[in-house]
Amino acid sequence: MNRESVLDAKFSRVWDNLPGWGALAAVNHTSISLRFMLTGVVFFLLGGILAMLIRTQLALPEHDLLSPDLYAQVFTMHGTVMMFLFAIPVLEGAAMYLIPKMIGTRDLVFPRLSALGYYCYLFGGLIITSSLLLGIAPDAGWFMYTPLSSAEFSPGPGSDFWLLGITFVEISAVSAGIELTVSILRTRAPGMTLGKMPIFAWYILAMALMIVFGFPPLIFASILLELERAAGMPFFDSAAGGDPVLWQHLFWLFGHPEVYIIFLPAAGIVSTILPVFAGRPLVGYRWIVLAVITMGFISFGLWVHHMFTVGIPQLAQAFFSVASMLVAIPTGIQVFAWIATLWTGRVSFQLPMLWMFGFLFIFVCGGLTGVMLALVPFNWQVHDTHFVVAHFHYVLIGGMLFPLIGGLYYWLPHFSGRMPSKKIGSWAFWLVFLGFNITFLLMHITGLLGMPRRVFTYQSDLGWDWLNLLSSFGGFIMAMGVGMLILDVIMHFKFGAKASHNPWMADTLEWATGTPPTTYNFISIPRIENRHPLWQDQGLPRSMAQGVHGLSSIEHGRRELYGTDAITGKLKEVMHIPSHSWWPLLVALALAIVCISLLVRAYPVAMGAAVVAAVFLFRWSWENGAHKSMAPLTPEEQARDEPPLHSRTCDGPGLWGMAVTLLADGALYLSLLFGWLYLWTVAPNWAVPESSAIPLGKMALSGALLTVAVVLYRRLVKRLCGGNDQHLVIQLWLVTGLGLLHLLVLLWITLTSELQYTKLAHDAVLLVMLAFLIFHSGLSVIVTGLQALRAGYGYVSARLPYEPVVMNPMWLFSLTIFWISYASFLLLPLVWKAA
Amino acid sequence: MKIVSTHPWHITAGLVIWAVWFVAIYGGLSVACVVSPPPPDSGVFNWINAALMISTLVTSAYLAWCALLCWRRMQDSVKQARFTLRLAAAVYLVGCLATLAVGVPTMVIVPCL
């Protein structure tokens, strides 16, 4: 055996998944990301079948293939499946597959979180789609506007399926957002500064951070609506001081950035592929980075452009109208950079390029109708017509599906080691391209002629007949194209020509792995000095496989990555990550039981399952740091020529993971605060009780206890990082005790206060605020107690300061939200009243 | 923290400031219209439009100044820091222009209608 084979055998022993059923315990990013993508494709086919049902129903006037009820379920589920179960997970899967390989590392930084994310997505998706098979699917539209989705107008379990299932799926999205952010910032190959990062990583970084900020408002809104439906808390009921428009705000605070969350990774694929086929570096790398950052922010400032007809003041509408037009500028920068790249290169017209041209044409058309819709008077005219449906399909299918398929053809040799068929692939492209344009171009006209969306049929004397018939005809042509595409992909695994290594002559590091790649990606990690490492050094894949570069030792049996500085790419530490684990599957199963129990209103079972899930999660957290299954202290680690293991430092990836998690948590809290201020200032029947049911003095006492606990904890962490672990166990127990006292006072206040939470939106919001504080304080207390136990076992000490450092921001967050809540929910109304 | 440094915060600060300003003027407009709406026939010369215009000018001036500082600092920085500083300068400038653009309607549209 040669040196490469020997190293491969050693690395595979550590990195390969368990055989047979053990594959369910896999946490490796390549396995998990492929599962994400394959599951997403299955959901895509389901969504496509639903689309065909819609187009069949609308093909003829007064058609009765679907009843009105069933039609409502079908269009709701089509949107839901495509947006939540296909688009986001598939793109996340692609990002999870590519990012570690592109940035020159072996895995994502929190592999168990990836696996949990996948199972949450799978189970959540199955829960939602099962409702369709049972004939009780949600039917209020994929946006679930209240009061249509509230208990009064949607009395069955359909809305509950949506709310619980989607929230479950969104755990997956947020976990992927956290995972990708930290991985991109902290695990790049040494030397890969921000300016040398592959452009795709910039796009994914922006997407991941947008998920972190954008998804919590919808998670929060879903929780509120489910509380309203199940417990009668009237957040969206205007008779009790709520406001249905609050739902729209929270939904679109998520919903509009969602479009860009879908577009950005797809644009990242375009920016990666075009230079390869143009045979030259991307024109305007810095401009594109600027455009991506700008888009990431400005896309949040557009949410009200979905609500131009709900009665918002004209000046406010103008702010959102301008912001909606502004977002076209960074989009334009990217389009011009792509055109310039093609213009100045020597373009090789391979199969992926067909899809790139399809993308450019369709997406630009969709962008133009987007600018039209940003104009308030035009928007009023075509609101809720098929024009809007046509516009967003141009943006979403043009902006996401075409680049995705282009990317699929581009990276297919990477998955399979074989080349796709140019002939069948071209047929698939032309069928999809023509079918798509026939379907949706005509739908613009139908919309301008006044055909409303979401109606199950229409009369034959309105002039819409031939347009709808042709649209449906186009839909079936497109479906044939998709069928041909799937056939091509399946057949290529058997009949495709063997691909050479790096068949497209690409510049990025993912082509330095094997094709198909090994579970560990790279045997050794090189120093990266250039934005195009494979163009700079074509021998790099070979030298990496021969173990010439860093981190090539595997005798210790740990899965290891390099940890580098977020900006400069300077080597800082070696991260040890977990091997296969059953905990993600067990946690997801327990959470699935929680969801199903809530659906059937079996609340004691739901509570029991939630406790089991929490126990599993805490047990999962036990296998960390110096635990015997991870990285116990050994003399070997000090003897070798590598930086320290991350659990021996005060700046490991967990701290970054916690910080990003708290950004998402903060977005959730800001949504709560926004809801409170919104209802207070806008809800037409907002009513405030004569006296607050929450005693200010006792709340202040609870806050004081929390403040002391946090001060002590932060002091403890500072001393630990300074190398002093004297009385560590006692100090940790002291903080736990103080935190527990604070928590008990808070619980007592909550249980004894006479909140009229089913009668007044005001009191319902206060109860949610208290629950939010209790959850965070409770979590901090339990985890600190666990740290005290771990310190007793020797897993936490001056040599192992990592875990208390990770928990430090959590305590600070709990303290911050406590006092902000005290000021905003309790003091501000008093001050306002007094004024 | 210095107003301008090579800290990565500056890569996004310009647009974070824009976002905060944007939410503040949207929320502020709603609250102002509840608390003390000017008469509809007062045109654009009223306290709400004036406050919104002033906030637009102050915010965009601050962002432009930050962009200028970043650019100046970039000239005498080491190569590794230049990418960050150039990007930060551009993002501050984008924030400035976005603020001005969104603020334009305050000069022509009456509030609270």
XYZ file of C-alpha atoms in Angstrom, chain A residues 193-195 202 249 285-286 289-290 293-294 297-298 300-304 312-316 318-320 322-323 326 531 567-568 674 678 681-682 832, chain B residues 8 11-12 15-16 18-19 22-23 25-26 29-31 34-35 49 52 80 83-84 86-87 90-91 94 98 101-103 105-106 109-113:
74
model
C -8.346 35.824 5.069
C -11.816 37.253 4.525
C -10.574 38.739 1.262
C -19.639 35.210 1.425
C -45.873 42.277 10.254
C -15.128 40.400 -6.224
C -15.186 43.312 -3.738
C -19.164 41.236 -1.468
C -20.484 44.762 -0.923
C -23.851 42.618 2.475
C -26.111 45.423 1.256
C -29.578 44.312 5.211
C -31.855 46.157 2.835
C -35.151 43.343 5.818
C -36.424 46.854 5.117
C -38.992 45.684 2.586
C -41.408 43.715 4.695
C -44.211 46.235 4.497
C -50.520 51.913 6.531
C -49.854 55.716 6.370
C -48.706 56.895 2.940
C -45.411 58.311 4.164
C -44.507 54.983 5.782
C -43.116 55.552 0.711
C -40.204 54.540 2.988
C -40.778 50.895 2.129
C -37.971 53.393 -1.778
C -36.259 50.588 0.142
C -33.005 50.310 -3.500
C -8.356 33.290 -3.836
C -10.649 38.001 9.856
C -7.021 37.147 9.206
C -42.170 44.843 18.786
C -47.211 47.594 18.183
C -49.801 51.983 19.811
C -51.845 50.534 16.941
C -46.849 56.815 30.013
C -15.026 43.464 11.799
C -17.998 45.754 7.868
C -21.682 45.861 8.783
C -26.037 49.238 7.354
C -26.814 48.352 10.968
C -29.265 52.456 8.548
C -31.515 49.609 9.752
C -35.149 52.951 9.356
C -37.038 51.145 12.127
C -38.426 56.546 11.678
C -41.105 53.981 10.797
C -43.904 58.081 12.584
C -46.576 55.657 13.835
C -46.235 56.817 17.424
C -51.035 58.624 17.439
C -49.727 61.173 19.931
C -41.698 65.874 8.675
C -37.790 62.991 10.108
C -4.237 42.656 5.324
C -9.771 44.736 2.519
C -11.733 45.190 5.743
C -12.238 49.426 2.120
C -15.298 47.242 2.578
C -18.120 51.255 1.111
C -20.753 49.907 3.502
C -24.060 52.677 1.058
C -29.737 54.496 1.531
C -32.919 57.897 -0.467
C -35.417 56.638 2.088
C -35.583 60.101 3.644
C -40.333 61.196 0.774
C -40.342 63.258 3.987
C -45.509 63.465 1.479
C -47.754 64.588 4.309
C -47.575 62.265 7.348
C -50.452 60.429 9.065
C -52.666 60.106 5.961
